[in-house]
mmCIF file of C-alpha atoms in Angstrom:
data_model
loop_
_atom_site.group_PDB
_atom_site.id
_atom_site.type_symbol
_atom_site.label_atom_id
_atom_site.label_comp_id
_atom_site.label_asym_id
_atom_site.label_seq_id
_atom_site.Cartn_x
_atom_site.Cartn_y
_atom_site.Cartn_z
ATOM 1 C CA MET A 103 -108.665 -111.577 59.226
ATOM 2 C CA THR A 104 -105.695 -113.155 60.842
ATOM 3 C CA ASP A 105 -103.980 -113.330 57.456
ATOM 4 C CA ALA A 106 -104.806 -109.737 56.499
ATOM 5 C CA THR A 107 -103.178 -108.011 59.429
ATOM 6 C CA PRO A 108 -99.679 -109.338 59.082
ATOM 7 C CA SER A 109 -99.662 -108.673 55.383
ATOM 8 C CA SER A 110 -100.693 -105.066 55.749
ATOM 9 C CA THR A 111 -98.048 -104.105 58.289
ATOM 10 C CA PRO A 112 -95.018 -104.606 56.101
ATOM 11 C CA SER A 113 -96.572 -102.613 53.311
ATOM 12 C CA ASN A 114 -96.912 -99.616 55.590
ATOM 13 C CA THR A 115 -93.461 -99.726 57.197
ATOM 14 C CA GLU A 116 -91.257 -100.638 54.221
ATOM 15 C CA ALA A 117 -89.591 -97.675 52.540
ATOM 16 C CA SER A 118 -89.511 -97.293 48.791
ATOM 17 C CA PRO A 119 -86.060 -97.749 47.338
ATOM 18 C CA SER A 120 -86.586 -94.796 44.965
ATOM 19 C CA GLN A 121 -87.082 -92.327 47.836
ATOM 20 C CA PRO A 122 -84.050 -92.090 50.232
ATOM 21 C CA ASP A 123 -84.484 -91.098 53.773
ATOM 22 C CA ALA A 124 -84.292 -87.327 54.307
ATOM 23 C CA ALA A 125 -82.221 -87.574 57.460
ATOM 24 C CA THR A 126 -79.754 -89.885 55.801
ATOM 25 C CA THR A 127 -79.356 -87.510 52.828
ATOM 26 C CA GLY A 128 -78.728 -84.472 55.008
ATOM 27 C CA SER A 129 -76.167 -86.363 57.055
ATOM 28 C CA ASN A 130 -74.272 -87.374 53.913
ATOM 29 C CA LYS A 131 -74.100 -83.738 52.710
ATOM 30 C CA ASN A 132 -72.639 -82.473 55.973
ATOM 31 C CA THR A 133 -70.064 -85.196 56.323
ATOM 32 C CA ALA A 134 -68.836 -85.201 52.617
ATOM 33 C CA PRO A 135 -65.074 -84.244 52.318
ATOM 34 C CA LYS A 136 -64.192 -80.823 50.625
ATOM 35 C CA LYS A 137 -62.264 -80.785 47.300
ATOM 36 C CA ARG A 138 -58.703 -79.582 47.910
ATOM 37 C CA MET A 139 -56.448 -77.626 45.420
ATOM 38 C CA SER A 140 -53.653 -79.737 44.086
ATOM 39 C CA PRO A 141 -50.052 -78.832 44.982
ATOM 40 C CA ARG A 142 -49.326 -78.067 41.328
ATOM 41 C CA ALA A 143 -52.174 -75.588 41.155
ATOM 42 C CA ARG A 144 -51.072 -73.931 44.374
ATOM 43 C CA PHE A 145 -47.521 -73.643 43.029
ATOM 44 C CA ILE A 146 -48.708 -72.081 39.776
ATOM 45 C CA LEU A 147 -50.940 -69.615 41.629
ATOM 46 C CA ARG A 148 -48.153 -68.606 43.984
ATOM 47 C CA ALA A 149 -45.725 -68.275 41.074
ATOM 48 C CA LEU A 150 -48.145 -66.038 39.200
ATOM 49 C CA GLY A 151 -48.682 -63.913 42.279
ATOM 50 C CA GLY A 152 -44.960 -63.616 42.844
ATOM 51 C CA LEU A 153 -44.435 -62.730 39.191
ATOM 52 C CA VAL A 154 -47.074 -60.005 39.402
ATOM 53 C CA LEU A 155 -45.471 -58.616 42.552
ATOM 54 C CA LEU A 156 -42.058 -58.756 40.891
ATOM 55 C CA ILE A 157 -43.350 -56.917 37.831
ATOM 56 C CA VAL A 158 -45.003 -54.264 39.993
ATOM 57 C CA ALA A 159 -41.847 -53.852 42.081
ATOM 58 C CA ALA A 160 -39.697 -53.645 38.953
ATOM 59 C CA TRP A 161 -42.011 -51.038 37.458
ATOM 60 C CA VAL A 162 -41.980 -48.998 40.671
ATOM 61 C CA LEU A 163 -38.192 -49.140 40.832
ATOM 62 C CA TYR A 164 -37.915 -48.277 37.151
ATOM 63 C CA TYR A 165 -40.240 -45.319 37.517
ATOM 64 C CA GLN A 166 -38.546 -44.117 40.696
ATOM 65 C CA PHE A 167 -35.012 -44.219 39.363
ATOM 66 C CA ARG A 168 -35.541 -43.651 35.630
ATOM 67 C CA GLY A 169 -39.094 -43.543 34.351
ATOM 68 C CA LYS A 170 -40.107 -40.304 36.036
ATOM 69 C CA TYR A 171 -37.166 -38.557 34.363
ATOM 70 C CA LEU A 172 -38.332 -39.518 30.856
ATOM 71 C CA GLU A 173 -40.387 -36.753 29.267
ATOM 72 C CA SER A 174 -42.212 -37.603 26.070
ATOM 73 C CA THR A 175 -44.621 -35.935 23.681
ATOM 74 C CA ASN A 176 -46.304 -36.779 20.421
ATOM 75 C CA ASP A 177 -46.823 -33.107 19.602
ATOM 76 C CA ALA A 178 -43.656 -33.086 17.531
ATOM 77 C CA PHE A 179 -42.819 -32.778 13.862
ATOM 78 C CA VAL A 180 -39.881 -33.152 11.513
ATOM 79 C CA GLN A 181 -38.598 -29.757 10.425
ATOM 80 C CA ALA A 182 -35.927 -28.370 8.109
ATOM 81 C CA ASP A 183 -34.598 -24.851 7.588
ATOM 82 C CA SER A 184 -36.079 -24.555 4.121
ATOM 83 C CA VAL A 185 -34.777 -21.877 1.756
ATOM 84 C CA THR A 186 -37.227 -19.967 -0.408
ATOM 85 C CA VAL A 187 -35.828 -19.312 -3.881
ATOM 86 C CA SER A 188 -36.914 -15.971 -5.331
ATOM 87 C CA SER A 189 -35.786 -13.542 -7.997
ATOM 88 C CA LYS A 190 -33.668 -10.459 -7.317
ATOM 89 C CA VAL A 191 -34.118 -8.891 -10.755
ATOM 90 C CA THR A 192 -36.935 -8.255 -13.182
ATOM 91 C CA GLY A 193 -37.305 -10.220 -16.384
ATOM 92 C CA TYR A 194 -38.736 -13.195 -18.220
ATOM 93 C CA VAL A 195 -37.735 -16.716 -17.228
ATOM 94 C CA ASP A 196 -35.573 -18.182 -19.971
ATOM 95 C CA GLN A 197 -34.791 -21.631 -18.517
ATOM 96 C CA VAL A 198 -35.924 -23.792 -15.596
ATOM 97 C CA LEU A 199 -33.104 -26.253 -14.956
ATOM 98 C CA VAL A 200 -34.634 -28.464 -12.240
ATOM 99 C CA ALA A 201 -37.720 -30.630 -11.834
ATOM 100 C CA ASP A 202 -40.117 -31.156 -8.959
ATOM 101 C CA ASN A 203 -38.603 -33.040 -5.986
ATOM 102 C CA GLN A 204 -35.159 -33.138 -7.609
ATOM 103 C CA ILE A 205 -32.086 -33.378 -5.369
ATOM 104 C CA VAL A 206 -29.697 -30.450 -5.887
ATOM 105 C CA LYS A 207 -26.287 -29.403 -4.612
ATOM 106 C CA ALA A 208 -25.264 -26.003 -3.286
ATOM 107 C CA GLY A 209 -24.298 -23.717 -6.181
ATOM 108 C CA GLN A 210 -26.221 -25.701 -8.787
ATOM 109 C CA PRO A 211 -28.094 -23.475 -11.308
ATOM 110 C CA LEU A 212 -31.862 -23.595 -10.863
ATOM 111 C CA VAL A 213 -33.357 -20.870 -13.073
ATOM 112 C CA ARG A 214 -32.040 -18.532 -15.769
ATOM 113 C CA ILE A 215 -33.697 -15.196 -16.525
ATOM 114 C CA ASP A 216 -33.330 -13.438 -19.894
ATOM 115 C CA ALA A 217 -30.039 -11.554 -19.471
ATOM 116 C CA ARG A 218 -29.930 -9.480 -22.670
ATOM 117 C CA ASP A 219 -31.058 -6.237 -21.019
ATOM 118 C CA TYR A 220 -28.515 -6.588 -18.238
ATOM 119 C CA SER A 221 -25.749 -7.480 -20.692
ATOM 120 C CA ALA A 222 -26.518 -4.294 -22.628
ATOM 121 C CA GLN A 223 -26.432 -2.246 -19.425
ATOM 122 C CA ALA A 224 -23.062 -3.735 -18.522
ATOM 123 C CA ALA A 225 -21.685 -2.980 -21.997
ATOM 124 C CA GLN A 226 -22.978 0.601 -21.825
ATOM 125 C CA ALA A 227 -21.364 1.116 -18.428
ATOM 126 C CA LYS A 228 -18.103 -0.323 -19.768
ATOM 127 C CA ALA A 229 -18.195 2.152 -22.661
ATOM 128 C CA GLN A 230 -18.752 5.007 -20.212
ATOM 129 C CA ILE A 231 -15.708 3.845 -18.261
ATOM 130 C CA ASP A 232 -13.619 3.957 -21.436
ATOM 131 C CA ALA A 233 -14.957 7.418 -22.337
ATOM 132 C CA ALA A 234 -14.208 8.779 -18.881
ATOM 133 C CA SER A 235 -10.721 7.307 -19.053
ATOM 134 C CA ALA A 236 -10.119 8.967 -22.420
ATOM 135 C CA SER A 237 -11.363 12.314 -21.092
ATOM 136 C CA GLU A 238 -9.021 12.024 -18.134
ATOM 137 C CA GLU A 239 -6.074 11.258 -20.381
ATOM 138 C CA ALA A 240 -6.875 14.248 -22.626
ATOM 139 C CA ALA A 241 -7.196 16.561 -19.649
ATOM 140 C CA ASN A 242 -3.901 15.319 -18.252
ATOM 141 C CA ALA A 243 -2.220 15.934 -21.617
ATOM 142 C CA GLN A 244 -3.583 19.481 -21.764
ATOM 143 C CA LEU A 245 -2.478 20.003 -18.189
ATOM 144 C CA ALA A 246 1.054 18.936 -19.026
ATOM 145 C CA GLU A 247 1.045 21.255 -22.051
ATOM 146 C CA GLN A 248 -0.214 24.099 -19.919
ATOM 147 C CA GLN A 249 2.517 23.502 -17.379
ATOM 148 C CA ALA A 250 5.031 24.018 -20.178
ATOM 149 C CA ALA A 251 3.217 27.185 -21.210
ATOM 150 C CA ILE A 252 3.460 28.450 -17.646
ATOM 151 C CA ALA A 253 7.180 27.822 -17.625
ATOM 152 C CA GLN A 254 7.511 29.762 -20.896
ATOM 153 C CA ALA A 255 5.388 32.609 -19.530
ATOM 154 C CA LYS A 256 7.563 32.798 -16.445
ATOM 155 C CA ALA A 257 10.668 33.004 -18.622
ATOM 156 C CA GLN A 258 9.127 35.745 -20.754
ATOM 157 C CA LEU A 259 8.111 37.626 -17.604
ATOM 158 C CA ALA A 260 11.627 37.400 -16.265
ATOM 159 C CA SER A 261 12.998 38.734 -19.573
ATOM 160 C CA ALA A 262 10.496 41.588 -19.550
ATOM 161 C CA ASP A 263 11.415 42.429 -15.968
ATOM 162 C CA GLU A 264 15.084 42.574 -16.961
ATOM 163 C CA ASP A 265 14.278 44.867 -19.908
ATOM 164 C CA ALA A 266 12.205 47.099 -17.631
ATOM 165 C CA ARG A 267 14.980 47.339 -15.064
ATOM 166 C CA PHE A 268 17.480 48.212 -17.806
ATOM 167 C CA ALA A 269 15.173 50.869 -19.229
ATOM 168 C CA THR A 270 14.658 52.361 -15.773
ATOM 169 C CA ALA A 271 18.389 52.426 -15.160
ATOM 170 C CA GLU A 272 18.960 54.209 -18.499
ATOM 171 C CA VAL A 273 16.363 56.812 -17.687
ATOM 172 C CA GLU A 274 17.909 57.423 -14.289
ATOM 173 C CA ARG A 275 21.353 57.733 -15.855
ATOM 174 C CA TYR A 276 20.346 60.134 -18.663
ATOM 175 C CA THR A 277 18.098 62.387 -16.591
ATOM 176 C CA PRO A 278 20.926 64.385 -14.872
ATOM 177 C CA LEU A 279 22.882 64.453 -18.116
ATOM 178 C CA ALA A 280 19.952 65.982 -19.966
ATOM 179 C CA ALA A 281 19.462 68.497 -17.166
ATOM 180 C CA SER A 282 23.099 69.606 -17.411
ATOM 181 C CA GLY A 283 22.945 69.761 -21.222
ATOM 182 C CA ALA A 284 25.344 66.891 -21.758
ATOM 183 C CA GLU A 285 22.576 64.864 -23.487
ATOM 184 C CA THR A 286 19.664 66.023 -25.535
ATOM 185 C CA ARG A 287 16.117 66.080 -24.319
ATOM 186 C CA GLU A 288 15.083 63.894 -27.248
ATOM 187 C CA ARG A 289 17.365 61.095 -26.053
ATOM 188 C CA LEU A 290 15.849 61.238 -22.569
ATOM 189 C CA THR A 291 12.360 61.191 -24.033
ATOM 190 C CA THR A 292 13.218 58.139 -26.117
ATOM 191 C CA LEU A 293 14.559 56.331 -23.073
ATOM 192 C CA ARG A 294 11.458 57.166 -21.093
ATOM 193 C CA ASN A 295 9.284 55.764 -23.912
ATOM 194 C CA GLN A 296 11.344 52.568 -23.868
ATOM 195 C CA GLN A 297 10.906 52.378 -20.087
ATOM 196 C CA ALA A 298 7.134 52.658 -20.438
ATOM 197 C CA GLN A 299 7.095 49.995 -23.150
ATOM 198 C CA ALA A 300 9.174 47.658 -20.962
ATOM 199 C CA ARG A 301 6.820 48.144 -18.035
ATOM 200 C CA SER A 302 3.834 47.428 -20.309
ATOM 201 C CA ALA A 303 5.557 44.292 -21.519
ATOM 202 C CA VAL A 304 6.072 43.190 -17.902
ATOM 203 C CA ALA A 305 2.388 43.716 -17.152
ATOM 204 C CA ALA A 306 1.409 41.792 -20.273
ATOM 205 C CA ARG A 307 3.732 38.897 -19.410
ATOM 206 C CA ARG A 308 2.428 38.828 -15.851
ATOM 207 C CA ALA A 309 -1.183 38.753 -17.114
ATOM 208 C CA ALA A 310 -0.284 35.927 -19.496
ATOM 209 C CA LEU A 311 1.281 33.983 -16.617
ATOM 210 C CA ASP A 312 -1.814 34.488 -14.468
ATOM 211 C CA ALA A 313 -4.032 33.324 -17.326
ATOM 212 C CA ALA A 314 -1.875 30.240 -17.816
ATOM 213 C CA GLN A 315 -2.081 29.416 -14.126
ATOM 214 C CA LEU A 316 -5.865 29.818 -14.181
ATOM 215 C CA ARG A 317 -5.942 27.505 -17.174
ATOM 216 C CA VAL A 318 -4.027 24.931 -15.124
ATOM 217 C CA ARG A 319 -6.611 25.022 -12.371
ATOM 218 C CA SER A 320 -9.367 24.613 -14.949
ATOM 219 C CA LEU A 321 -7.609 21.631 -16.471
ATOM 220 C CA GLN A 322 -7.077 20.109 -13.029
ATOM 221 C CA ALA A 323 -10.827 20.415 -12.431
ATOM 222 C CA GLN A 324 -11.429 18.686 -15.767
ATOM 223 C CA VAL A 325 -9.155 15.831 -14.674
ATOM 224 C CA ARG A 326 -11.055 15.440 -11.412
ATOM 225 C CA GLN A 327 -14.355 15.548 -13.289
ATOM 226 C CA ALA A 328 -13.168 12.834 -15.666
ATOM 227 C CA GLN A 329 -12.051 10.746 -12.705
ATOM 228 C CA ALA A 330 -15.453 11.160 -11.038
ATOM 229 C CA GLN A 331 -17.192 10.187 -14.266
ATOM 230 C CA GLY A 332 -14.953 7.129 -14.430
ATOM 231 C CA GLU A 333 -15.839 6.144 -10.864
ATOM 232 C CA THR A 334 -19.548 6.601 -11.595
ATOM 233 C CA ALA A 335 -19.277 4.517 -14.737
ATOM 234 C CA LYS A 336 -17.360 1.845 -12.831
ATOM 235 C CA ALA A 337 -20.068 1.729 -10.155
ATOM 236 C CA GLN A 338 -22.717 1.418 -12.866
ATOM 237 C CA TYR A 339 -20.721 -1.355 -14.489
ATOM 238 C CA ASP A 340 -20.398 -3.201 -11.179
ATOM 239 C CA ALA A 341 -24.139 -2.885 -10.557
ATOM 240 C CA ALA A 342 -24.903 -4.088 -14.071
ATOM 241 C CA SER A 343 -22.507 -7.015 -13.624
ATOM 242 C CA VAL A 344 -24.151 -7.958 -10.325
ATOM 243 C CA ASN A 345 -27.607 -7.817 -11.897
ATOM 244 C CA LEU A 346 -26.307 -9.865 -14.791
ATOM 245 C CA GLY A 347 -25.123 -12.476 -12.300
ATOM 246 C CA TYR A 348 -28.536 -12.446 -10.617
ATOM 247 C CA THR A 349 -30.125 -13.646 -13.845
ATOM 248 C CA GLU A 350 -28.771 -17.107 -13.013
ATOM 249 C CA ILE A 351 -30.299 -18.300 -9.739
ATOM 250 C CA ARG A 352 -28.390 -21.012 -7.882
ATOM 251 C CA ALA A 353 -29.162 -23.291 -4.949
ATOM 252 C CA ALA A 354 -27.919 -21.928 -1.628
ATOM 253 C CA VAL A 355 -27.783 -25.309 0.152
ATOM 254 C CA ASP A 356 -27.872 -29.012 -0.561
ATOM 255 C CA GLY A 357 -31.427 -30.269 -0.576
ATOM 256 C CA ARG A 358 -34.479 -31.226 -2.550
ATOM 257 C CA ILE A 359 -36.699 -29.049 -4.696
ATOM 258 C CA GLY A 360 -40.237 -28.533 -3.450
ATOM 259 C CA ASP A 361 -43.179 -26.227 -4.141
ATOM 260 C CA LYS A 362 -41.862 -25.353 -7.634
ATOM 261 C CA GLN A 363 -44.028 -22.588 -9.067
ATOM 262 C CA VAL A 364 -41.867 -21.033 -11.789
ATOM 263 C CA ARG A 365 -42.413 -21.711 -15.493
ATOM 264 C CA VAL A 366 -40.519 -20.813 -18.674
ATOM 265 C CA GLY A 367 -41.734 -17.487 -20.080
ATOM 266 C CA GLN A 368 -43.082 -16.296 -16.750
ATOM 267 C CA PHE A 369 -42.432 -12.639 -15.888
ATOM 268 C CA VAL A 370 -40.800 -12.311 -12.491
ATOM 269 C CA SER A 371 -39.885 -9.342 -10.347
ATOM 270 C CA PRO A 372 -37.747 -9.005 -7.217
ATOM 271 C CA GLY A 373 -39.250 -11.154 -4.474
ATOM 272 C CA THR A 374 -41.243 -13.455 -6.761
ATOM 273 C CA ARG A 375 -41.323 -16.897 -5.138
ATOM 274 C CA MET A 376 -40.114 -19.598 -7.511
ATOM 275 C CA MET A 377 -39.514 -22.737 -5.440
ATOM 276 C CA THR A 378 -38.260 -24.025 -2.098
ATOM 277 C CA VAL A 379 -35.090 -25.969 -1.348
ATOM 278 C CA VAL A 380 -35.579 -28.316 1.615
ATOM 279 C CA PRO A 381 -32.178 -29.188 3.152
ATOM 280 C CA THR A 382 -31.172 -32.795 3.742
ATOM 281 C CA ARG A 383 -30.328 -32.022 7.364
ATOM 282 C CA PHE A 384 -33.500 -32.374 9.429
ATOM 283 C CA TYR A 385 -34.350 -31.675 13.046
ATOM 284 C CA VAL A 386 -37.399 -32.177 15.248
ATOM 285 C CA SER A 387 -39.546 -29.428 16.739
ATOM 286 C CA ALA A 388 -41.198 -30.911 19.836
ATOM 287 C CA ASN A 389 -43.818 -29.024 21.843
ATOM 288 C CA PHE A 390 -43.467 -30.128 25.464
ATOM 289 C CA LYS A 391 -45.865 -29.159 28.227
ATOM 290 C CA GLU A 392 -44.644 -26.543 30.656
ATOM 291 C CA THR A 393 -44.685 -29.204 33.380
ATOM 292 C CA GLN A 394 -42.127 -31.254 31.451
ATOM 293 C CA ILE A 395 -39.314 -28.781 30.847
ATOM 294 C CA GLY A 396 -38.320 -27.989 34.444
ATOM 295 C CA ILE A 397 -35.039 -29.901 34.263
ATOM 296 C CA MET A 398 -34.769 -30.242 30.509
ATOM 297 C CA ARG A 399 -31.366 -29.025 29.420
ATOM 298 C CA ILE A 400 -29.393 -28.651 26.209
ATOM 299 C CA GLY A 401 -27.484 -31.798 25.309
ATOM 300 C CA GLN A 402 -29.793 -34.292 27.031
ATOM 301 C CA PRO A 403 -30.298 -37.464 24.952
ATOM 302 C CA ALA A 404 -33.543 -38.124 23.136
ATOM 303 C CA ILE A 405 -35.207 -40.992 21.303
ATOM 304 C CA ILE A 406 -37.210 -40.161 18.188
ATOM 305 C CA LYS A 407 -39.888 -42.397 16.703
ATOM 306 C CA VAL A 408 -41.276 -41.455 13.314
ATOM 307 C CA ASP A 409 -44.862 -42.462 12.597
ATOM 308 C CA ALA A 410 -43.938 -43.136 8.975
ATOM 309 C CA LEU A 411 -41.268 -45.659 10.055
ATOM 310 C CA PRO A 412 -42.868 -47.937 12.658
ATOM 311 C CA GLY A 413 -40.437 -49.937 14.731
ATOM 312 C CA VAL A 414 -37.491 -47.653 13.938
ATOM 313 C CA GLU A 415 -35.870 -45.430 16.559
ATOM 314 C CA PHE A 416 -33.496 -42.547 15.969
ATOM 315 C CA HIS A 417 -31.215 -41.038 18.558
ATOM 316 C CA GLY A 418 -30.842 -37.323 19.077
ATOM 317 C CA HIS A 419 -30.219 -34.657 21.673
ATOM 318 C CA VAL A 420 -31.807 -31.442 22.864
ATOM 319 C CA GLU A 421 -30.322 -28.621 20.820
ATOM 320 C CA SER A 422 -32.190 -25.614 22.204
ATOM 321 C CA LEU A 423 -35.296 -24.515 24.079
ATOM 322 C CA SER A 424 -37.525 -21.693 22.928
ATOM 323 C CA PRO A 425 -37.388 -18.494 25.029
ATOM 324 C CA GLY A 426 -41.182 -18.365 25.053
ATOM 325 C CA THR A 427 -44.230 -20.562 24.715
ATOM 326 C CA GLY A 428 -45.852 -21.134 21.378
ATOM 327 C CA ALA A 429 -48.721 -18.826 22.309
ATOM 328 C CA GLN A 430 -46.360 -15.916 22.943
ATOM 329 C CA PHE A 431 -45.060 -16.000 19.378
ATOM 330 C CA SER A 432 -48.455 -16.420 17.744
ATOM 331 C CA LEU A 433 -49.903 -13.731 15.510
ATOM 332 C CA LEU A 434 -52.337 -12.685 18.249
ATOM 333 C CA PRO A 435 -50.849 -13.497 21.678
ATOM 334 C CA PRO A 436 -53.514 -14.183 24.320
ATOM 335 C CA GLN A 437 -54.378 -11.376 26.714
ATOM 336 C CA ASN A 438 -55.562 -12.711 30.076
ATOM 337 C CA ALA A 439 -55.716 -9.417 31.950
ATOM 338 C CA THR A 440 -59.459 -9.002 31.462
ATOM 339 C CA GLY A 441 -62.509 -11.246 31.556
ATOM 340 C CA ASN A 442 -62.763 -14.791 32.820
ATOM 341 C CA PHE A 443 -59.608 -16.875 32.882
ATOM 342 C CA THR A 444 -59.320 -20.572 32.155
ATOM 343 C CA LYS A 445 -55.900 -22.015 32.779
ATOM 344 C CA ILE A 446 -54.524 -23.961 29.842
ATOM 345 C CA VAL A 447 -51.288 -25.893 29.994
ATOM 346 C CA GLN A 448 -48.815 -24.075 27.785
ATOM 347 C CA ARG A 449 -46.379 -25.791 25.468
ATOM 348 C CA VAL A 450 -42.774 -24.809 24.873
ATOM 349 C CA PRO A 451 -41.097 -25.590 21.522
ATOM 350 C CA VAL A 452 -37.895 -27.613 21.941
ATOM 351 C CA ARG A 453 -35.496 -28.192 19.062
ATOM 352 C CA VAL A 454 -34.109 -31.729 19.004
ATOM 353 C CA ALA A 455 -31.180 -32.545 16.725
ATOM 354 C CA VAL A 456 -31.243 -35.908 14.947
ATOM 355 C CA ASP A 457 -27.952 -37.758 15.406
ATOM 356 C CA ALA A 458 -28.081 -39.501 12.047
ATOM 357 C CA THR A 459 -26.559 -39.088 8.615
ATOM 358 C CA PRO A 460 -28.571 -37.799 5.645
ATOM 359 C CA GLU A 461 -28.459 -41.324 4.245
ATOM 360 C CA GLU A 462 -30.148 -42.664 7.397
ATOM 361 C CA THR A 463 -32.803 -39.946 7.321
ATOM 362 C CA ARG A 464 -33.478 -40.064 3.583
ATOM 363 C CA ALA A 465 -37.080 -41.096 4.308
ATOM 364 C CA PHE A 466 -37.646 -37.948 6.386
ATOM 365 C CA VAL A 467 -40.025 -35.362 5.019
ATOM 366 C CA ALA A 468 -40.603 -31.971 6.576
ATOM 367 C CA GLY A 469 -43.826 -31.994 8.569
ATOM 368 C CA LEU A 470 -43.906 -35.703 9.504
ATOM 369 C CA SER A 471 -45.361 -36.516 12.924
ATOM 370 C CA VAL A 472 -42.959 -38.017 15.445
ATOM 371 C CA THR A 473 -42.828 -38.984 19.099
ATOM 372 C CA VAL A 474 -39.944 -37.665 21.177
ATOM 373 C CA GLU A 475 -38.718 -38.943 24.533
ATOM 374 C CA VAL A 476 -36.067 -36.912 26.374
ATOM 375 C CA ASN A 477 -34.037 -38.427 29.207
ATOM 376 C CA THR A 478 -33.589 -35.745 31.891
ATOM 377 C CA ILE A 479 -32.025 -38.017 34.522
ATOM 378 C CA ALA A 480 -28.712 -36.176 34.225
ATOM 379 C CA ALA A 481 -30.363 -33.144 35.848
ATOM 380 C CA LYS A 482 -31.878 -34.999 38.819
ATOM 381 C CA ASP A 483 -29.140 -33.729 41.154
ATOM 382 C CA GLU A 484 -29.877 -30.222 39.984
ATOM 383 C CA LEU A 485 -33.556 -30.740 40.782
ATOM 384 C CA ARG A 486 -32.728 -32.131 44.217
ATOM 385 C CA ALA A 487 -30.439 -29.190 44.985
ATOM 386 C CA LEU A 488 -33.113 -26.767 43.827
ATOM 387 C CA ARG A 489 -35.663 -28.348 46.139
ATOM 388 C CA GLU A 490 -33.258 -28.221 49.072
ATOM 389 C CA ARG A 491 -32.482 -24.560 48.488
ATOM 390 C CA ASN A 492 -36.161 -23.815 48.185
ATOM 391 C CA SER A 493 -36.918 -25.640 51.447
ATOM 392 C CA GLU A 494 -34.147 -23.791 53.273
ATOM 393 C CA SER A 495 -35.361 -20.471 51.909
ATOM 394 C CA ASN A 496 -38.938 -21.171 52.979
ATOM 395 C CA ALA A 497 -37.785 -22.277 56.439
ATOM 396 C CA THR A 498 -35.787 -19.082 56.832
ATOM 397 C CA ARG A 499 -38.791 -16.954 55.949
ATOM 398 C CA LYS A 500 -40.991 -18.796 58.449
ATOM 399 C CA GLU A 501 -38.603 -18.274 61.390
ATOM 400 C CA PRO A 502 -39.843 -15.580 63.813
ATOM 401 C CA GLN A 503 -37.970 -12.324 63.720
#
């Protein structure tokens, strides 16, 4: 037994090497040193933080002094003042001289209509002009002849008057002689007959002169009638010539042919749409919100980005602002006087000119979507002055009377 006791004590008090003491383990955890961030990491973190703050500050400054004055919209489209080509006369199309999408110059022939009817009308009017001119010449010749006849009639009347005066004088001279018996009664009777014949001749000559003068007035009327017929024929000839010119339809502007609908042999009448000429000079129609146009003014610079040309920017300027919103010029303008009302932000069409040559905008097509950004910073002083005046006005109204 003396050997068993000592041997059993160590077995009970000796700790197993695989099981560490709990107190020792807890003490090691509490006293272990913390892992510190390296100076390089701290520098990088601080640099990133400073960079973020710098970016935020730069953005705030940019927005405050420039960004808030930039108004942009993607509700914008490329536009052109297209010209619709239509007929002004009736007829069958004889020739179509252009193809789809062809580039044309102003004055270039596009379509020819059969001109035979209008050529015949012009020739007929020209013949009527010649006939009226001939009638006028004939009437003038007759008038000149009648003037000579009037002169002759006046001379004959003067001669008859002289004969009548002589016959009257003879009668007056022989009457007392016949009464005293110095001359016979037969002689006095003969003289009286001659006096009566002379007076009849005077009346006849005077009637002939009056008839000749009436004939002159008639011939003068014929001359005026011939002149009027000539003017009418000339007007008809001018109208026929104009219509003859309308049979050849020409381009009004430089551009490109689009929407060509006319065909050879087609019957057209005035107003028939044949094709459209899209000019090479484009502009942008941008619909800005009503909250964006407060200080938008004509001439302010703009940047235009075309969706069809990514990465390309075009410069332009505000050319004009519409006098009304798009809704006001719609076919059925909204009426908000009755019923429930829901406020909708209105848009105002703004025309933006593209400051580029036709060569630079050759890829433009009417209707393309674009994004427009207008710089209104030039009007910031105007906005500030407006606010100051408004504040002063409000302060004046609030002062007690």
